[in-house]
């Protein structure tokens, strides 16, 4: 009797874990832009206290960017997307590795590489939204 009382009255479905509108690669891009900006500021400032604080911030932002990319891969992109874009698995893997490299580097070129890869994920993401 209780199971009928608490049973859902309406069934819903979505291709992702929530109805669309909650996922956006912009979150990863913003964090990756922060990584690159911190790398640039680190190159212009040799104060050891600044360097230490900047390193912590850069690493946190890189981890957040990796999180956002991983969420897109695991929660948003589905088998039809991977069929249409067979390079997507490798692209996400490359992006996560680029963000790891940027996390451990002070070279803004590593941050730029991560941003380029995120831009490609962004392009694919918005194509899937049009479909």
Rosetta silent file (secondary structure, phi, psi, omega in degrees, C-alpha in Angstrom):
SEQUENCE: XXXXXXXXXXXXXXXXXXXXXXXXXXXXXXXXXXXXXXXXXXXXXXXXXXXXXXXXXXXXXXXXXXXXXXXXXXXXXXXXXXXXXXXXXXXXXXXXXXXXXXXXXXXXXXXXXXXXXXXXXXXXXXXXXXX
SCORE:     score description
SCORE:     0.000 S_00000001
   1 L     0.000  -44.439  178.821    0.000    0.000    0.000 S_00000001
   2 H   -64.675  -34.925 -179.514    2.780    2.434    0.864 S_00000001
   3 H   -64.311  -35.844  176.781    4.578    1.633   -2.369 S_00000001
   4 H   -69.777  -35.036 -179.058    1.509    2.717   -4.347 S_00000001
   5 H   -65.632  -39.297 -176.959    1.237    5.888   -2.287 S_00000001
   6 H   -98.717    3.621  178.864    4.832    6.897   -3.009 S_00000001
   7 L   -67.637  143.687  179.118    5.003    5.572   -6.565 S_00000001
   8 L   -63.285  141.527 -179.790    5.684    8.237   -9.190 S_00000001
   9 L   -88.161  -26.983 -178.011    2.564    9.508  -10.895 S_00000001
  10 L  -129.746  135.355  175.363    4.330   10.679  -14.043 S_00000001
  11 L   -98.281  135.417  176.809    7.239    9.077  -15.855 S_00000001
  12 L  -127.633  158.690  175.638    9.773   11.375  -17.471 S_00000001
  13 L  -145.156  154.921  177.488   12.885   10.731  -19.472 S_00000001
  14 L  -149.827  156.339  179.882   15.802   12.759  -20.735 S_00000001
  15 L   -76.608  -11.168  176.705   18.930   11.944  -22.666 S_00000001
  16 L  -125.144 -179.818 -173.669   20.975   13.279  -19.739 S_00000001
  17 L   -75.356  -11.987  170.405   20.537   12.986  -15.970 S_00000001
  18 L  -137.674  155.858  176.094   18.507   16.220  -15.857 S_00000001
  19 L   -55.256  146.564 -174.067   16.491   17.883  -18.581 S_00000001
  20 L   -52.472  156.401  179.802   18.773   19.866  -20.860 S_00000001
  21 L   116.987  -10.666 -178.497   19.978   23.277  -19.980 S_00000001
  22 L   -99.217  -12.271 -178.905   22.235   22.388  -17.066 S_00000001
  23 L  -104.431  141.924  177.534   25.320   21.388  -19.070 S_00000001
  24 L  -164.529  125.383  177.592   27.606   23.837  -20.817 S_00000001
  25 L   -63.933  -11.571  178.841   31.281   23.593  -21.784 S_00000001
  26 H   -58.351  -31.797  179.075   31.575   27.279  -20.863 S_00000001
  27 H   -62.420  -43.694  177.941   32.172   26.198  -17.278 S_00000001
  28 H   -66.900  -40.923 -179.159   35.295   24.266  -18.304 S_00000001
  29 H   -62.256  -44.385 -179.413   36.415   27.103  -20.578 S_00000001
  30 H   -60.453  -44.420  179.492   36.131   29.706  -17.809 S_00000001
  31 H   -65.794  -40.702  179.229   38.219   27.598  -15.439 S_00000001
  32 H   -67.277  -34.905  175.136   40.813   26.890  -18.155 S_00000001
  33 H   -62.774  -37.450  176.502   40.985   30.612  -18.954 S_00000001
  34 H   -63.752  -41.196  178.271   41.778   31.175  -15.283 S_00000001
  35 H   -58.098  -50.123 -178.776   44.564   28.604  -15.463 S_00000001
  36 H   -63.147  -42.149  179.842   46.142   30.376  -18.427 S_00000001
  37 H   -62.057  -41.748  178.001   45.721   33.817  -16.823 S_00000001
  38 H   -64.643  -42.505  178.144   47.415   32.637  -13.631 S_00000001
  39 H   -57.728  -42.415  179.183   50.251   31.127  -15.665 S_00000001
  40 H   -64.569  -42.101  178.948   50.740   34.494  -17.386 S_00000001
  41 H   -66.399  -35.562  178.751   50.730   36.358  -14.060 S_00000001
  42 H   -63.859  -36.523 -179.503   53.231   33.884  -12.603 S_00000001
  43 H   -66.901  -24.606 -176.102   55.643   34.634  -15.440 S_00000001
  44 L   -98.725    3.503 -175.073   55.491   38.343  -14.583 S_00000001
  45 L  -142.409  120.832 -177.183   55.965   38.058  -10.813 S_00000001
  46 L  -103.625   10.592  176.349   58.864   36.422   -9.006 S_00000001
  47 L   -65.054  123.937 -176.658   57.631   36.976   -5.441 S_00000001
  48 H   -62.382  -32.986  178.589   57.734   33.525   -3.775 S_00000001
  49 H   -69.317  -41.389  176.064   54.550   34.152   -1.776 S_00000001
  50 H   -61.577  -45.672 -179.481   52.708   35.182   -4.933 S_00000001
  51 H   -59.024  -42.244 -179.938   54.071   32.126   -6.749 S_00000001
  52 H   -64.564  -46.728  179.410   52.871   29.819   -3.968 S_00000001
  53 H   -64.468  -42.021 -179.546   49.369   31.304   -3.909 S_00000001
  54 H   -63.338  -38.379  179.147   49.181   31.333   -7.699 S_00000001
  55 H   -61.734  -44.128  179.198   50.216   27.690   -7.874 S_00000001
  56 H   -62.043  -46.942 -178.558   47.404   26.670   -5.536 S_00000001
  57 H   -63.075  -45.359 -179.893   44.825   28.684   -7.500 S_00000001
  58 H   -58.817  -44.642 -178.726   46.054   27.354  -10.865 S_00000001
  59 H   -67.240  -38.794  177.353   45.872   23.768   -9.658 S_00000001
  60 H   -63.674  -44.950 -179.021   42.380   24.239   -8.212 S_00000001
  61 H   -65.244  -38.200  177.803   41.105   25.812  -11.436 S_00000001
  62 H   -64.139  -41.124  177.978   42.635   23.046  -13.549 S_00000001
  63 H   -63.949  -40.546  177.858   40.895   20.435  -11.390 S_00000001
  64 H   -64.006  -41.547  177.767   37.579   22.275  -11.770 S_00000001
  65 H   -61.501  -44.166  177.895   38.025   22.390  -15.550 S_00000001
  66 H   -60.383  -40.816  178.822   38.774   18.652  -15.559 S_00000001
  67 H   -59.952  -47.454 -177.419   35.649   18.057  -13.489 S_00000001
  68 H   -64.785  -38.699  176.742   33.450   19.981  -15.931 S_00000001
  69 H   -65.649  -43.957  179.780   34.883   18.149  -18.949 S_00000001
  70 H   -62.044  -39.344  179.044   34.424   14.802  -17.183 S_00000001
  71 H   -64.861  -42.386  176.295   30.800   15.612  -16.338 S_00000001
  72 H   -58.349  -45.771 -177.156   30.069   16.430  -19.975 S_00000001
  73 H   -64.500  -43.865 -173.937   31.646   13.143  -21.034 S_00000001
  74 H   -88.003  -29.576 -173.247   29.910   10.982  -18.446 S_00000001
  75 H  -109.103  -31.295 -177.473   26.547   12.706  -18.006 S_00000001
  76 H   -94.350  -57.033 -176.076   25.752   14.665  -21.172 S_00000001
  77 L   -68.594  133.379 -177.083   27.274   12.831  -24.128 S_00000001
  78 L  -122.445  171.900 -177.398   25.437    9.612  -24.944 S_00000001
  79 H   -48.397  -42.386  178.414   25.972    6.727  -27.428 S_00000001
  80 H   -60.522  -33.468  177.643   24.365    8.578  -30.374 S_00000001
  81 H   -67.269  -42.656 -179.133   26.843   11.437  -29.843 S_00000001
  82 H   -68.228  -29.227  175.862   29.788    9.039  -29.777 S_00000001
  83 H   -69.860  -43.904 -178.695   28.512    7.386  -32.956 S_00000001
  84 H   -72.867  -32.642 -178.419   28.235   10.709  -34.772 S_00000001
  85 L  -123.196   76.522 -174.645   31.532   12.017  -33.344 S_00000001
  86 L   -62.693  -17.767  178.902   33.806    8.968  -33.020 S_00000001
  87 L   -81.568   -3.820 -172.091   36.734   11.214  -32.047 S_00000001
  88 H   -63.550  -43.415  178.202   34.906   12.402  -28.922 S_00000001
  89 H   -57.988  -48.976 -178.615   36.346    9.818  -26.500 S_00000001
  90 H   -65.731  -38.918  178.971   39.889   10.607  -27.613 S_00000001
  91 H   -61.449  -45.016  178.777   39.200   14.357  -27.595 S_00000001
  92 H   -64.075  -43.439  178.886   37.956   14.260  -24.006 S_00000001
  93 H   -60.810  -46.088  178.072   40.936   12.149  -22.968 S_00000001
  94 H   -60.118  -40.933 -179.187   43.346   14.559  -24.675 S_00000001
  95 H   -64.974  -44.801  178.660   41.624   17.511  -23.023 S_00000001
  96 H   -62.448  -40.630  178.274   41.856   15.974  -19.556 S_00000001
  97 H   -67.726  -38.274  177.415   45.542   15.223  -20.102 S_00000001
  98 H   -64.208  -39.088  177.342   46.162   18.767  -21.396 S_00000001
  99 H   -67.377  -35.818  175.695   44.500   20.165  -18.280 S_00000001
 100 H   -64.748  -40.541  177.717   46.692   17.934  -16.126 S_00000001
 101 H   -63.278  -45.626  179.390   49.738   19.240  -17.963 S_00000001
 102 H   -63.536  -35.618  178.417   48.597   22.839  -17.469 S_00000001
 103 H   -58.528  -38.808 -176.641   47.950   22.110  -13.805 S_00000001
 104 L   -95.862    9.235 -174.269   51.600   21.170  -13.347 S_00000001
 105 L  -125.921  153.682  172.864   53.080   23.863  -15.571 S_00000001
 106 L  -103.478    2.525 -178.124   53.697   27.586  -15.436 S_00000001
 107 L   -83.731  116.858  179.932   53.886   27.824  -19.238 S_00000001
 108 H   -59.980  -19.090  177.394   50.814   29.615  -20.656 S_00000001
 109 H   -63.754  -31.044  178.579   51.160   27.542  -23.833 S_00000001
 110 H   -71.654  -36.156  175.010   49.899   24.539  -21.861 S_00000001
 111 H   -66.179  -39.435  178.809   46.860   26.531  -20.765 S_00000001
 112 H   -64.699  -40.295  178.511   46.273   27.618  -24.360 S_00000001
 113 H   -60.597  -43.790  178.046   46.425   23.999  -25.574 S_00000001
 114 H   -61.659  -41.436  178.839   43.748   23.019  -23.043 S_00000001
 115 H   -63.560  -38.614  178.089   41.585   25.924  -24.207 S_00000001
 116 H   -62.141  -42.644 -179.817   41.910   24.838  -27.848 S_00000001
 117 H   -69.285  -39.414  176.676   40.733   21.330  -26.986 S_00000001
 118 H   -62.881  -36.380  177.898   37.855   22.636  -24.865 S_00000001
 119 H   -61.829  -35.918  178.306   36.827   24.788  -27.845 S_00000001
 120 H   -70.101  -40.357  175.250   36.529   21.627  -29.953 S_00000001
 121 H   -61.695  -42.328  178.750   34.387   19.954  -27.274 S_00000001
 122 H   -58.862  -44.428  179.310   32.296   23.133  -27.190 S_00000001
 123 H   -59.517  -47.699 -179.868   31.788   23.002  -30.963 S_00000001
 124 H   -64.614  -44.110  179.424   30.616   19.385  -30.817 S_00000001
 125 H   -53.658  -50.138 -176.711   28.424   20.066  -27.782 S_00000001
 126 H   -69.980  -29.271  172.910   26.530   22.859  -29.536 S_00000001
 127 H   -63.898  -39.374  179.861   26.123   20.753  -32.680 S_00000001
 128 H   -68.646  -30.188  179.140   24.463   18.068  -30.532 S_00000001
 129 H   -69.909  -28.119  179.266   22.156   20.672  -29.019 S_00000001
 130 H   -75.475  -26.537 -174.880   20.921   21.640  -32.505 S_00000001
 131 L   -71.669    0.000    0.000   20.070   18.031  -33.367 S_00000001
